Amino acid sequence: MADIDSGDEPTRRRTRGILKLYYGLHDQGGSQPIDPLDIDSNQFKVESYLSKQLRENGLQQLMEKETEMVKQIRALDSEMQTLVYENYNKFISATDTIKKMKHDFKKMENEMEQLAIKMSSITEFSSTISSTLAERRQQITKLSGVHTLLKKLQFLFELPSRLKQCIHMKSFSQAVRYYIKTRDILDRYHHEPSFQGIRDDCQIIISELCKILKEKFNDPESTPKELTTCVELLLQLKEEPDELYDKFLNHAKRRLDEDLLFLREQLQIRKSSIHNVSVDKKSNDKFGLENPVTASYDNVIIAGIYEKSSQSDTTSSTSYSQSMDILEFIDCGCNGFVSDMCLVIATYKENFGQHLNESRSSLQFDKENAATERLNKFVKKMFNEYLNYCQEFILLEIPCTESEDTPILVRALDRFYRRLQALDKLLPDADIKEISLNVVFNATRERLRHYFLQLKAFFSDCITNIRRTMASNKLSQKDQDSDVEMTNLLHKTTSAITQKIKYFLDHMEEFIKPDITTIANTKYFRNNFCYEVRDSFVISFIKHINFTAKDFCTVVHGKGTPTPPELLLLLSRLCSDFHNSTINYMISITDEKFSYLVGDDSNSTTLSVTELRQQTKDTAQTLLDFYVKTQGLIISQMIRKSVETRDWMNTIEPRNVRSVMKRIVEDLNTIDMQVGTLFEDISRHEVSSDSGRRPPSRNQSKQWGYGANVAPFDTSLMSNIQKLFTERIEIFSAVEFSKLSVMTGIVKIALKTFLECIRLRTFNKYGLQQIQVDTYYLYLHLWKFVSDENIISFLLDEVVNSTVNRCLEPLLMEQSIVELICDAS
């Protein structure tokens, strides 16, 4: 410190700067103003700071300030003491390090001195040797060359015995190495008798060696590593590659055939197991232990596969008594056949490809192409056989795999696809990736078809259950629960179909989950699979519903059981609900679950759904029209029999309404209740709350257009004049989806039949009056079933007019009497 204080000003500043840099105290620059009141500054003024504190603060603040400063001073003292201790420790450590370095340097200096002495001794010794041998250097070099040549000649003379010894010790690589090393020399000097003998002996020995190496290809116990060594040695001995191709591939074929034989045995075991299960199912079906509808598809598929497999080889023995599932079978195939095939391809390319690449002439190119073509042909043949076994096993498992086991099937197919990628990378020209992807896609499509057939069977069961429920509850009769039961059947059927479709969609979604399978990210597979699910499953099933529903409208005379009208009505409403909402709901769920990797054609999608909804609406319309026609024909049959079986020429004076008319009204009330549970009403032209509906306030003669005594000529004339001003009524017009429209259609068919039957009969006076009473009774009760009362009035008017025309004594009954008879009935 004394030296620093006694130095000049620049030295002190430099030393102070170094200390500030070490302790992290950097100057702020000269541009900042100096504050004498800053207690941390070098320019701090004690008097100014103290006077400011006394001036600005009170006694309490001064005491608090003092306490705070005392704490800061103590903290600074503690930190300073810590720094002193740390610096002292560092100083002691540095002193020890310097002492150790001095000791090491001394030791190193001694070693360097010894090394210099030894180097000097070596230099002197080398100089001495060089000076001693300088005169005989050339002679020594010549003798050394002669010695080397004699050693080579000795090796040549000993070569046949060496080769025999190597063959005896099975050191084939060493023997080939010896021969290759001397082959060029023997070929060059083969004109010398001594060399000629050695060369002939060596060729005989090498021929035996080649024979031994080639026999390795016929040994089933030869390992791939041994075969690789044999191929390398034979190629080094310049054997023809074509012969080696065939021998190598034949040996590989024997190993691969063993793998395929094992797979074939497992396939036969699985077929036998499934056949036994199917036989047990059939025997149980005879005792009613299983639903034949749900089991029929699986039994048919399994029986067909077993019949095909019975023609194949079933005599092979195996130690496995229990059949494998699909995942175990795929694992065995991948770990056995696929792994061995990869090893064969890699070994083949490594051996023959490297040999052909040594010379790149046009001939070598041709040989390389021939070798590759031979390998491709071999791989395709063996691979196709492997694929056949895998496809057959997969198709065998699909009908037997429960929906809950779909993840196992997905994992098996994904493993099958991933493991074959190694083959594709080794042999890209064989198109193994595309073939394996097609196998996976065909399996998923078969699984989809299996689900579709199950869904069709489920829908058939739904129809059967509906018919059973209708038969057991007798919905055709009047009861308080009939309307509720029809509505429940509709809701249960719709819900069951929707839930079943969602159930199958959830299981099919397993095929495109990225966390389960890698094929989900394959554009070709995902897009085609999503298309199949949407079109071949969902849309095809809706088309199947339409086709099945329309099939109920097909009338086959004398064959089959007639379709209950209530079923036609229920299916019509079901198809109508599908058109309104269910189709859009199912398609939206399908599109959400099975989205494409690339954008699909939205226009074609919208058009397809629109056409499907229109087809479903047409189906609903066809069913409703057929329902109206069926119910109309049932009532028409009652009217026709009542008209044809009665003797109208001997009819007595009417005292009541015929019972058939009452039965018709009762049946129409029942039909009205059934239709009302499924279809809503629409506004009618005229609405009246009077349950005892009567004609307008005028006499009956004006209502029907006749007087009490009207001549036939006048009656016909007035009727024809009235038709000119009456709107034409279409009997078989299109029916709307409403209760009034349906009932109007049924009533029109019934009354039209009534009219046509009247025109074929002849009446006396009382027969006319009986028809008059019946038509008035019908008018009182049928007006509420139709949308327009004028239809009833017109058709009943036509019935009475036709009766008058066909009556020998056209005399109508008084209106008051008709009303009394109808009221009494």
mmCIF file of N, CA and C in Angstrom, residues 267-279 282 298-314 392 395-396 399-400:
data_model
loop_
_atom_site.group_PDB
_atom_site.id
_atom_site.type_symbol
_atom_site.label_atom_id
_atom_site.label_comp_id
_atom_site.label_asym_id
_atom_site.label_seq_id
_atom_site.Cartn_x
_atom_site.Cartn_y
_atom_site.Cartn_z
ATOM 1 N N LEU A 267 -53.705 -72.410 -39.417
ATOM 2 C CA LEU A 267 -54.932 -72.087 -40.127
ATOM 3 C C LEU A 267 -55.906 -73.263 -40.103
ATOM 4 N N GLN A 268 -55.382 -74.459 -40.296
ATOM 5 C CA GLN A 268 -56.235 -75.646 -40.257
ATOM 6 C C GLN A 268 -56.816 -75.857 -38.856
ATOM 7 N N ILE A 269 -56.001 -75.624 -37.831
ATOM 8 C CA ILE A 269 -56.493 -75.766 -36.454
ATOM 9 C C ILE A 269 -57.610 -74.769 -36.187
ATOM 10 N N ARG A 270 -57.421 -73.539 -36.661
ATOM 11 C CA ARG A 270 -58.451 -72.508 -36.440
ATOM 12 C C ARG A 270 -59.737 -72.855 -37.172
ATOM 13 N N LYS A 271 -59.601 -73.370 -38.390
ATOM 14 C CA LYS A 271 -60.790 -73.766 -39.141
ATOM 15 C C LYS A 271 -61.538 -74.880 -38.425
ATOM 16 N N SER A 272 -60.809 -75.857 -37.921
ATOM 17 C CA SER A 272 -61.460 -76.956 -37.209
ATOM 18 C C SER A 272 -62.151 -76.458 -35.947
ATOM 19 N N SER A 273 -61.493 -75.553 -35.249
ATOM 20 C CA SER A 273 -62.085 -75.010 -34.022
ATOM 21 C C SER A 273 -63.375 -74.261 -34.325
ATOM 22 N N ILE A 274 -63.340 -73.431 -35.353
ATOM 23 C CA ILE A 274 -64.534 -72.657 -35.698
ATOM 24 C C ILE A 274 -65.636 -73.561 -36.216
ATOM 25 N N HIS A 275 -65.253 -74.592 -36.958
ATOM 26 C CA HIS A 275 -66.262 -75.524 -37.457
ATOM 27 C C HIS A 275 -66.952 -76.237 -36.306
ATOM 28 N N ASN A 276 -66.193 -76.635 -35.298
ATOM 29 C CA ASN A 276 -66.799 -77.299 -34.138
ATOM 30 C C ASN A 276 -67.748 -76.366 -33.411
ATOM 31 N N VAL A 277 -67.346 -75.096 -33.307
ATOM 32 C CA VAL A 277 -68.219 -74.121 -32.649
ATOM 33 C C VAL A 277 -69.508 -73.936 -33.441
ATOM 34 N N SER A 278 -69.383 -73.864 -34.772
ATOM 35 C CA SER A 278 -70.573 -73.670 -35.604
ATOM 36 C C SER A 278 -71.490 -74.879 -35.530
ATOM 37 N N VAL A 279 -70.910 -76.084 -35.458
ATOM 38 C CA VAL A 279 -71.737 -77.292 -35.318
ATOM 39 C C VAL A 279 -72.476 -77.278 -33.990
ATOM 40 N N LYS A 282 -75.366 -74.913 -34.297
ATOM 41 C CA LYS A 282 -76.475 -75.482 -35.057
ATOM 42 C C LYS A 282 -77.260 -76.478 -34.210
ATOM 43 N N ASP A 298 -73.206 -65.714 -39.548
ATOM 44 C CA ASP A 298 -71.909 -66.262 -39.134
ATOM 45 C C ASP A 298 -71.800 -67.741 -39.476
ATOM 46 N N ASN A 299 -72.864 -68.495 -39.277
ATOM 47 C CA ASN A 299 -72.807 -69.921 -39.573
ATOM 48 C C ASN A 299 -72.621 -70.171 -41.060
ATOM 49 N N VAL A 300 -73.281 -69.398 -41.876
ATOM 50 C CA VAL A 300 -73.141 -69.585 -43.322
ATOM 51 C C VAL A 300 -71.722 -69.289 -43.767
ATOM 52 N N ILE A 301 -71.159 -68.194 -43.283
ATOM 53 C CA ILE A 301 -69.793 -67.815 -43.658
ATOM 54 C C ILE A 301 -68.792 -68.868 -43.185
ATOM 55 N N ILE A 302 -68.928 -69.278 -41.930
ATOM 56 C CA ILE A 302 -67.980 -70.240 -41.365
ATOM 57 C C ILE A 302 -68.090 -71.577 -42.083
ATOM 58 N N ALA A 303 -69.325 -72.016 -42.351
ATOM 59 C CA ALA A 303 -69.504 -73.295 -43.039
ATOM 60 C C ALA A 303 -68.903 -73.255 -44.434
ATOM 61 N N GLY A 304 -69.047 -72.102 -45.134
ATOM 62 C CA GLY A 304 -68.472 -71.992 -46.472
ATOM 63 C C GLY A 304 -66.967 -72.036 -46.445
ATOM 64 N N ILE A 305 -66.373 -71.385 -45.467
ATOM 65 C CA ILE A 305 -64.908 -71.398 -45.367
ATOM 66 C C ILE A 305 -64.412 -72.792 -45.015
ATOM 67 N N TYR A 306 -65.128 -73.448 -44.151
ATOM 68 C CA TYR A 306 -64.665 -74.787 -43.758
ATOM 69 C C TYR A 306 -64.778 -75.764 -44.924
ATOM 70 N N GLU A 307 -65.860 -75.659 -45.718
ATOM 71 C CA GLU A 307 -65.981 -76.547 -46.864
ATOM 72 C C GLU A 307 -64.841 -76.330 -47.849
ATOM 73 N N LYS A 308 -64.422 -75.085 -48.013
ATOM 74 C CA LYS A 308 -63.303 -74.799 -48.911
ATOM 75 C C LYS A 308 -62.005 -75.339 -48.341
ATOM 76 N N SER A 309 -61.844 -75.251 -47.032
ATOM 77 C CA SER A 309 -60.586 -75.691 -46.419
ATOM 78 C C SER A 309 -60.487 -77.203 -46.322
ATOM 79 N N SER A 310 -61.627 -77.918 -46.402
ATOM 80 C CA SER A 310 -61.582 -79.370 -46.275
ATOM 81 C C SER A 310 -60.853 -80.032 -47.427
ATOM 82 N N GLN A 311 -60.693 -79.302 -48.543
ATOM 83 C CA GLN A 311 -60.006 -79.845 -49.696
ATOM 84 C C GLN A 311 -58.493 -79.707 -49.599
ATOM 85 N N SER A 312 -57.988 -78.933 -48.653
ATOM 86 C CA SER A 312 -56.554 -78.683 -48.528
ATOM 87 C C SER A 312 -55.922 -79.763 -47.651
ATOM 88 N N ASP A 313 -54.626 -79.603 -47.431
ATOM 89 C CA ASP A 313 -53.873 -80.615 -46.688
ATOM 90 C C ASP A 313 -54.202 -80.531 -45.213
ATOM 91 N N THR A 314 -54.723 -81.597 -44.664
ATOM 92 C CA THR A 314 -55.075 -81.630 -43.251
ATOM 93 C C THR A 314 -54.333 -82.715 -42.502
ATOM 94 N N GLU A 392 -56.841 -65.499 -45.685
ATOM 95 C CA GLU A 392 -57.808 -66.534 -45.320
ATOM 96 C C GLU A 392 -58.059 -66.534 -43.820
ATOM 97 N N LEU A 395 -60.132 -63.320 -42.982
ATOM 98 C CA LEU A 395 -61.532 -63.480 -43.377
ATOM 99 C C LEU A 395 -62.241 -64.510 -42.502
ATOM 100 N N LEU A 396 -61.484 -65.465 -41.995
ATOM 101 C CA LEU A 396 -62.060 -66.452 -41.093
ATOM 102 C C LEU A 396 -62.370 -65.847 -39.732
ATOM 103 N N PRO A 399 -65.916 -62.846 -39.077
ATOM 104 C CA PRO A 399 -67.257 -63.176 -38.560
ATOM 105 C C PRO A 399 -67.248 -63.656 -37.117
ATOM 106 N N CYS A 400 -66.100 -64.124 -36.634
ATOM 107 C CA CYS A 400 -66.023 -64.688 -35.287
ATOM 108 C C CYS A 400 -65.603 -63.658 -34.249
#
